CSV table of C-alpha atoms and ligand atoms in Angstrom, one decimal:
chain,number,residue,atom,x,y,z
A,331,MET,CA,27.3,66.5,210.3
A,332,PRO,CA,27.6,62.8,211.9
A,333,ARG,CA,27.9,62.3,214.8
A,334,LEU,CA,30.6,59.8,215.8
A,335,ALA,CA,29.9,57.6,219.3
A,336,PRO,CA,32.2,55.9,221.6
A,337,VAL,CA,30.8,52.2,222.5
A,338,THR,CA,29.0,52.3,225.4
A,339,ASP,CA,25.9,50.3,226.7
A,340,GLU,CA,24.3,53.8,226.5
A,341,SER,CA,25.1,54.4,222.2
A,342,ILE,CA,24.5,50.7,221.5
A,343,ARG,CA,21.2,50.7,222.9
A,344,GLU,CA,20.2,54.0,221.4
A,345,ALA,CA,21.4,52.7,217.4
A,346,ALA,CA,19.7,50.0,218.2
A,347,THR,CA,16.4,52.7,218.7
A,348,ILE,CA,17.2,53.8,215.5
A,349,LEU,CA,17.1,50.8,214.0
A,350,ARG,CA,13.9,49.9,215.3
A,351,SER,CA,12.6,53.4,214.3
A,352,HIS,CA,13.6,52.7,210.6
A,353,ARG,CA,16.0,54.9,210.0
A,354,VAL,CA,20.8,53.9,209.4
A,355,VAL,CA,23.2,53.9,211.2
A,356,ALA,CA,26.9,53.3,211.1
A,357,PHE,CA,29.4,50.6,212.8
A,358,PRO,CA,32.5,48.5,212.5
A,359,THR,CA,32.9,44.6,211.4
A,360,GLU,CA,36.0,43.1,211.4
A,361,THR,CA,36.4,43.7,207.5
A,362,VAL,CA,35.1,47.7,207.1
A,363,TYR,CA,32.4,49.9,208.5
A,364,GLY,CA,28.6,49.0,207.8
A,365,LEU,CA,25.5,51.4,206.9
A,366,GLY,CA,23.2,49.2,208.4
A,367,ALA,CA,19.4,49.0,208.5
A,368,ASP,CA,16.9,47.1,210.0
A,369,ALA,CA,16.4,44.3,207.0
A,370,PHE,CA,12.8,43.8,207.5
A,371,SER,CA,12.4,47.5,206.7
A,372,ALA,CA,11.8,48.3,203.5
A,373,ALA,CA,11.8,51.9,204.0
A,374,ALA,CA,14.8,51.9,205.9
A,375,VAL,CA,17.3,49.9,203.3
A,376,SER,CA,15.9,52.2,200.5
A,377,ARG,CA,17.4,55.0,202.2
A,378,ILE,CA,20.6,53.5,201.8
A,379,PHE,CA,20.4,53.1,198.6
A,380,ALA,CA,19.7,56.5,198.7
A,381,MET,CA,22.6,57.8,200.5
A,382,LYS,CA,25.2,55.8,199.1
A,383,GLY,CA,24.0,56.4,196.0
A,384,ARG,CA,23.6,52.6,194.9
A,385,PRO,CA,23.0,51.3,192.1
A,386,ALA,CA,19.3,49.6,192.9
A,387,ASP,CA,20.2,46.3,191.1
A,388,ASN,CA,23.9,46.1,194.1
A,389,PRO,CA,22.0,43.7,196.8
A,390,ILE,CA,23.1,44.3,200.0
A,391,ILE,CA,24.3,42.0,202.8
A,392,VAL,CA,22.0,41.2,205.5
A,393,HIS,CA,24.1,40.5,208.6
A,394,VAL,CA,23.2,37.7,211.6
A,395,ILE,CA,23.9,37.0,214.7
A,396,ASP,CA,24.3,33.5,213.8
A,397,ALA,CA,23.1,30.2,212.1
A,398,LEU,CA,20.3,29.6,213.4
A,399,GLN,CA,18.8,33.4,212.9
A,400,ALA,CA,20.5,32.7,209.1
A,401,LYS,CA,17.5,30.1,208.4
A,402,GLN,CA,15.1,30.9,210.9
A,403,ARG,CA,14.7,34.3,208.9
A,404,VAL,CA,17.1,35.2,205.7
A,405,ALA,CA,17.2,32.2,204.1
A,406,GLY,CA,14.5,30.2,202.3
A,407,SER,CA,16.4,27.3,202.2
A,408,TRP,CA,20.0,26.6,204.1
A,409,SER,CA,22.2,23.5,203.0
A,410,GLU,CA,23.7,21.1,205.4
A,411,ARG,CA,27.1,22.5,203.5
A,412,CYS,CA,26.0,25.9,204.4
A,413,ASP,CA,26.4,24.7,208.4
A,414,LEU,CA,29.3,23.1,207.9
A,415,LEU,CA,30.8,27.0,206.2
A,416,ALA,CA,29.1,28.6,209.3
A,417,ALA,CA,30.4,26.3,212.2
A,418,ARG,CA,33.8,26.7,210.9
A,419,PHE,CA,34.3,30.1,209.6
A,420,TRP,CA,31.4,32.3,211.9
A,421,PRO,CA,31.2,34.2,212.9
A,422,GLY,CA,34.0,35.8,210.7
A,423,PRO,CA,34.4,37.1,206.9
A,424,LEU,CA,32.4,35.0,204.6
A,425,THR,CA,29.0,35.9,203.2
A,426,LEU,CA,27.3,33.1,201.7
A,427,VAL,CA,24.5,33.5,198.9
A,428,VAL,CA,21.6,31.7,199.9
A,429,PRO,CA,17.8,31.6,198.2
A,430,ARG,CA,16.7,34.2,199.9
A,431,SER,CA,12.9,34.0,202.7
A,432,ALA,CA,9.9,35.4,200.9
A,433,HIS,CA,9.6,37.9,204.1
A,434,LEU,CA,12.1,39.9,202.7
A,435,PRO,CA,11.6,43.1,201.0
A,436,GLU,CA,12.4,43.4,197.2
A,437,VAL,CA,14.9,46.3,198.3
A,438,VAL,CA,17.5,44.0,199.7
A,439,VAL,CA,17.7,42.0,197.4
A,440,ALA,CA,17.6,43.8,194.8
A,441,GLY,CA,14.7,41.8,193.3
A,442,ARG,CA,17.0,38.4,193.5
A,443,ASP,CA,15.8,34.9,194.8
A,444,THR,CA,18.6,35.4,196.5
A,445,VAL,CA,20.5,37.1,199.5
A,446,ALA,CA,23.9,37.5,200.8
A,447,ILE,CA,24.2,36.3,204.6
A,448,ARG,CA,27.1,37.4,206.8
A,449,SER,CA,27.6,37.0,210.4
A,450,PRO,CA,30.1,39.3,211.7
A,451,ARG,CA,32.8,38.8,214.1
A,452,HIS,CA,33.2,42.2,215.8
A,453,PRO,CA,32.1,42.7,219.5
A,454,VAL,CA,30.2,46.1,218.3
A,455,ALA,CA,28.5,44.5,215.7
A,456,ARG,CA,27.7,41.7,217.6
A,457,ARG,CA,26.5,43.8,220.8
A,458,LEU,CA,24.0,45.7,217.9
A,459,LEU,CA,22.6,42.1,216.9
A,460,VAL,CA,22.1,41.0,219.9
A,461,GLU,CA,20.4,44.6,221.6
A,462,VAL,CA,18.4,44.8,218.0
A,463,GLY,CA,17.4,41.4,218.1
A,464,ARG,CA,16.9,41.5,214.1
A,465,PRO,CA,19.1,40.4,211.0
A,466,ILE,CA,21.0,43.7,209.9
A,467,ALA,CA,21.3,44.6,206.3
A,468,ALA,CA,24.6,46.5,205.9
A,469,PRO,CA,27.1,47.5,203.3
A,470,SER,CA,29.7,49.0,203.5
A,471,ALA,CA,29.1,52.6,204.7
A,472,ASN,CA,30.9,54.8,201.9
A,473,ARG,CA,29.3,56.5,199.0
A,474,SER,CA,28.6,54.0,195.9
A,475,GLY,CA,32.7,52.9,194.2
A,476,HIS,CA,34.2,55.0,196.5
A,477,VAL,CA,36.9,53.1,198.7
A,478,SER,CA,35.2,51.4,201.7
A,479,PRO,CA,35.7,52.9,205.1
A,480,THR,CA,38.0,51.3,208.0
A,481,THR,CA,37.6,54.2,210.6
A,482,ALA,CA,34.7,56.3,211.7
A,483,ALA,CA,36.5,58.9,210.2
A,484,HIS,CA,36.3,57.2,206.7
A,485,VAL,CA,32.5,57.2,207.3
A,486,ALA,CA,31.9,60.6,208.1
A,487,ALA,CA,34.0,62.1,206.0
A,488,ASP,CA,32.2,60.4,203.3
A,489,PHE,CA,28.7,61.7,204.7
A,490,ASP,CA,30.0,64.5,205.8
A,491,ASP,CA,26.9,66.2,204.8
A,492,VAL,CA,24.4,63.8,206.6
A,493,ALA,CA,22.8,65.7,209.0
A,494,ASP,CA,23.0,63.2,212.2
A,495,LEU,CA,24.1,60.3,211.2
A,496,LEU,CA,24.9,58.4,214.1
A,497,ILE,CA,28.7,56.2,214.1
A,498,LEU,CA,29.5,53.9,216.3
A,499,ASP,CA,33.2,54.3,217.0
A,500,GLY,CA,34.8,50.9,217.4
A,501,GLY,CA,38.3,52.3,216.0
A,502,PRO,CA,40.3,51.0,213.1
A,503,CYS,CA,38.8,47.5,211.0
A,504,GLU,CA,40.8,44.9,212.0
A,505,ILE,CA,41.3,43.2,208.7
A,506,GLY,CA,40.0,45.9,206.2
A,507,ILE,CA,39.1,44.7,203.1
A,508,GLU,CA,35.8,43.2,202.9
A,509,SER,CA,34.2,39.8,203.2
A,510,THR,CA,35.0,36.9,200.7
A,511,VAL,CA,31.8,36.2,199.2
A,512,LEU,CA,30.6,32.6,198.0
A,513,ASP,CA,27.7,31.8,196.1
A,514,MET,CA,26.3,28.5,197.6
A,515,THR,CA,23.4,28.0,195.5
A,516,ALA,CA,26.1,26.7,192.3
A,517,ASP,CA,27.8,23.5,192.5
A,518,PRO,CA,30.4,23.8,193.1
A,519,PRO,CA,29.7,26.8,195.3
A,520,ARG,CA,31.1,30.1,193.3
A,521,LEU,CA,33.7,32.5,194.4
A,522,LEU,CA,32.0,35.5,194.0
A,523,ARG,CA,34.7,38.2,195.7
A,524,HIS,CA,37.7,37.8,197.2
A,525,GLY,CA,38.2,38.3,200.9
A,526,SER,CA,40.2,37.4,203.8
A,527,ILE,CA,39.1,33.6,204.1
A,528,THR,CA,41.0,32.9,201.0
A,529,THR,CA,40.5,30.0,198.3
A,530,ASP,CA,43.0,27.2,200.1
A,531,MET,CA,40.7,27.6,202.7
A,532,LEU,CA,37.8,27.0,201.2
A,533,ARG,CA,39.2,24.4,199.1
A,534,ASP,CA,40.0,22.8,202.2
A,535,GLU,CA,36.6,23.1,202.9
A,536,PHE,CA,35.0,21.9,199.5
A,537,GLY,CA,37.7,20.6,197.2
A,538,ARG,CA,36.1,22.4,194.5
A,539,LEU,CA,35.8,25.9,193.8
A,540,ASP,CA,34.1,27.7,190.9
A,541,GLU,CA,36.3,30.7,190.1
A,542,THR,CA,36.0,31.0,186.7
A,543,ARG,CA,34.0,34.1,186.0
A,544,LEU,CA,35.4,36.3,188.7
A,545,ILE,CA,36.1,39.2,188.2
A,546,ARG,CA,34.4,40.1,185.1
A,547,GLN,CA,31.2,42.5,184.7
A,548,ASP,CA,28.8,40.1,184.8
A,549,ALA,CA,29.9,37.4,187.8
A,550,GLY,CA,27.0,39.3,189.7
A,551,PRO,CA,26.3,42.7,191.2
A,552,GLY,CA,29.6,44.9,192.6
A,553,THR,CA,31.6,42.8,190.7
A,554,ALA,CA,32.5,45.1,188.5
A,555,ALA,CA,36.3,45.6,187.6
A,556,ARG,CA,36.0,49.1,189.0
A,557,HIS,CA,35.1,49.8,192.5
A,558,TYR,CA,36.4,50.8,195.9
A,559,ALA,CA,38.5,53.4,193.6
A,560,PRO,CA,40.3,56.5,194.6
A,561,ARG,CA,39.6,59.4,192.7
A,562,THR,CA,43.1,60.5,192.2
A,563,ARG,CA,44.3,58.5,188.6
A,564,THR,CA,45.9,54.8,190.1
A,565,ALA,CA,48.1,52.3,188.8
A,566,LEU,CA,49.9,49.4,190.0
A,567,GLY,CA,53.3,48.8,188.5
A,568,THR,CA,56.6,47.2,189.6
A,569,THR,CA,59.2,48.3,191.9
A,570,ARG,CA,61.6,49.7,188.8
A,571,ASP,CA,58.2,51.9,187.8
A,572,VAL,CA,57.8,53.5,191.0
A,573,LEU,CA,61.8,54.1,191.4
A,574,ASP,CA,60.7,55.9,187.4
A,575,ALA,CA,57.8,57.4,188.5
A,576,LEU,CA,60.0,59.1,191.5
A,577,ASN,CA,62.9,60.2,189.7
A,578,ASN,CA,60.7,61.9,187.3
A,579,SER,CA,60.6,65.7,188.1
A,580,SER,CA,57.6,66.7,185.6
A,581,ILE,CA,54.9,64.4,187.1
A,582,VAL,CA,53.7,64.6,191.2
A,583,CYS,CA,52.8,61.2,192.2
A,584,VAL,CA,52.0,59.3,195.7
A,585,ALA,CA,53.8,55.8,195.7
A,586,VAL,CA,52.6,53.3,197.8
A,587,VAL,CA,55.2,51.0,198.3
A,588,THR,CA,56.5,47.8,200.1
A,589,SER,CA,60.2,48.5,199.4
A,590,ALA,CA,60.9,51.2,202.2
A,591,ASN,CA,64.4,51.9,200.5
A,592,LEU,CA,61.9,53.4,197.8
A,593,ALA,CA,60.7,56.5,200.6
A,594,ARG,CA,64.6,58.2,200.2
A,595,GLY,CA,63.0,61.1,198.3
A,596,ALA,CA,61.3,62.1,195.2
A,597,ALA,CA,62.4,64.9,192.2
A,598,ASN,CA,59.5,66.2,192.4
A,599,PRO,CA,59.1,68.1,196.0
A,600,ARG,CA,55.4,67.1,195.7
A,601,SER,CA,55.4,64.1,195.1
A,602,SER,CA,55.7,61.3,198.3
A,603,VAL,CA,56.0,57.7,199.2
A,604,ILE,CA,53.4,56.2,201.6
A,605,VAL,CA,55.1,52.4,202.9
A,606,MET,CA,52.6,49.9,203.2
A,607,PRO,CA,53.4,47.0,206.0
A,608,ASP,CA,55.7,43.4,204.9
A,609,ASP,CA,53.4,41.2,206.2
A,610,PRO,CA,49.6,40.7,204.1
A,611,GLN,CA,47.6,40.8,207.3
A,612,ARG,CA,48.9,44.6,208.0
A,613,TYR,CA,48.7,45.1,204.7
A,614,ALA,CA,45.2,44.6,204.1
A,615,ALA,CA,44.1,46.6,207.6
A,616,ARG,CA,46.2,49.5,206.7
A,617,LEU,CA,45.3,49.2,202.3
A,618,TYR,CA,42.3,51.7,202.2
A,619,GLY,CA,43.7,53.8,204.8
A,620,ALA,CA,46.6,54.5,202.8
A,621,LEU,CA,44.9,54.8,199.4
A,622,ARG,CA,42.6,57.5,200.9
A,623,GLU,CA,45.4,59.3,202.3
A,624,ALA,CA,46.8,59.1,199.3
A,625,ASP,CA,44.0,60.5,197.2
A,626,ALA,CA,44.3,63.5,200.1
A,627,ARG,CA,47.2,64.7,198.8
A,628,GLY,CA,46.1,65.7,195.3
A,629,ALA,CA,48.9,64.0,192.9
A,630,ASP,CA,48.4,63.1,189.4
A,631,VAL,CA,48.9,59.9,190.4
A,632,ILE,CA,48.5,57.0,193.1
A,633,LEU,CA,51.6,54.6,191.9
A,634,ILE,CA,51.1,51.0,193.8
A,635,GLU,CA,54.6,48.8,193.9
A,636,SER,CA,53.0,45.4,193.3
A,637,PRO,CA,53.3,43.0,196.2
A,638,ARG,CA,56.0,40.6,195.3
A,639,SER,CA,54.0,37.1,196.4
A,640,ARG,CA,50.0,36.6,194.6
A,641,ASP,CA,49.4,33.3,197.3
A,642,GLY,CA,46.8,33.5,200.0
A,643,LEU,CA,45.3,37.0,201.4
A,644,TRP,CA,47.8,38.8,198.6
A,645,ALA,CA,45.6,37.3,195.7
A,646,SER,CA,42.9,39.5,197.5
A,647,ILE,CA,44.7,42.3,198.4
A,648,ARG,CA,45.6,42.5,194.8
A,649,ASP,CA,42.4,42.2,193.9
A,650,ARG,CA,41.6,44.9,195.4
A,651,ILE,CA,43.9,47.0,194.3
A,652,GLU,CA,43.2,46.0,190.4
A,653,ARG,CA,40.2,47.0,191.2
A,654,ALA,CA,41.4,50.9,192.6
A,655,CYS,CA,43.3,50.7,189.7
A,656,ALA,CA,40.9,49.7,186.6
A,657,PRO,CA,39.7,52.8,184.3
A,658,ARG,CA,37.1,55.3,184.9
A,659,LEU,CA,33.9,53.7,183.1
A,660,ASP,CA,33.9,57.1,182.2
A,661,GLU,CA,37.0,57.1,180.5
A,662,THR,CA,36.7,53.8,178.5
A,663,GLU,CA,33.6,51.4,177.8
A,664,ASP,CA,36.5,48.3,178.5
A,665,GLY,CA,36.0,48.8,182.7
A,666,THR,CA,37.9,44.7,182.4
B,1073,AMP,P1,29.1,45.9,199.9
B,1073,AMP,O1,28.5,47.0,199.0
B,1073,AMP,O2,30.1,45.3,200.0
B,1073,AMP,O3,28.5,45.2,200.8
B,1073,AMP,O4,29.0,44.2,198.4
B,1073,AMP,C1,27.7,43.3,198.6
B,1073,AMP,C2,28.3,42.1,197.6
B,1073,AMP,O5,27.7,41.1,198.0
B,1073,AMP,C3,28.5,42.6,196.6
B,1073,AMP,O6,30.1,42.9,196.0
B,1073,AMP,C4,28.0,41.3,196.1
B,1073,AMP,O7,28.9,40.5,195.4
B,1073,AMP,C5,27.8,40.5,197.3
B,1073,AMP,N1,26.2,40.2,196.7
B,1073,AMP,C6,25.2,40.7,197.5
B,1073,AMP,N2,23.9,39.9,197.4
B,1073,AMP,C7,24.4,39.0,196.1
B,1073,AMP,C8,23.3,38.2,195.5
B,1073,AMP,N3,21.6,37.7,195.7
B,1073,AMP,N4,23.6,37.4,194.5
B,1073,AMP,C9,24.7,37.3,194.4
B,1073,AMP,N5,25.4,38.3,195.1
B,1073,AMP,C10,25.5,39.0,196.1
B,1074,MG,MG1,31.0,48.4,199.0
């Protein structure tokens, strides 16, 4: 069984000791919980891949305390543009892909000549980075392909068979969806993954941004259409679709909605409704928890009411919903 530990000086010290002895700990960041290892320990990073069942060609984000540590330890080169972005958005939910340091183990970058780096702003992640004094490689702390964890309990549920996994319990994640990923080796910089640093905020910084290859299978590792998905079949629908499903007594559905009036009851007593916040920040923070709850209800289908807006953070929320809804690769060859 994993072990949930409240955040204290002692548990932070213990987590750092575990990292120094080439083992793995789970810790909160402002986006989602991470499964961390010393970025310079090939053995520990390999353990992350094994625990997650993560494909070996999917590189891991390296977490650093600041831009100086990124430059000195992790990056092979670091442009002025990276400095500008770090000054504006770090610590925070923006990951920069840059040329890698030759000293990083191959396994972290999955054999690539680039590395993804981020400086998290969550106080627990920062205390851990300071205590261990080294960069921490950390993907989301979920089994590969499953919904990312936004509470310590989500991590424990995904790794319930892992004896002795220490999970620092920092409460629910503030942002709730993974970081924005920006490829700084392209010109203009290329968006690899939507996140809470929105395209508008990045365009403010650059004027130009390449979003053309986003969400395609070949856009980069981890950008395959189906990702972050519940096990139950999941679909995106209009308010009308949700009403129809709730009025249909022959299916069991969990409707994830923003229109509170849809919560009035369903024709099938086993169908149910999860009402989401209206505000995009709160919606994002709630999304993965809601998907996990919906999944646990054992319905035929999870039906998500399409959010009304596509602006700002809603674009990133829609991206995650669409990935949750993409057909399983074993159901169709056309995952896009
Ligand atoms: P996660 O599993 O949430 O840690 O996702 C890591 C994400 O970082 C992947 O989806 C990739 O898009 C991105 N990533 C990490 N390293 C690289 C890299 N060297 N080049 C391009 N993308 C990367
Ligand atoms: Mg992940």
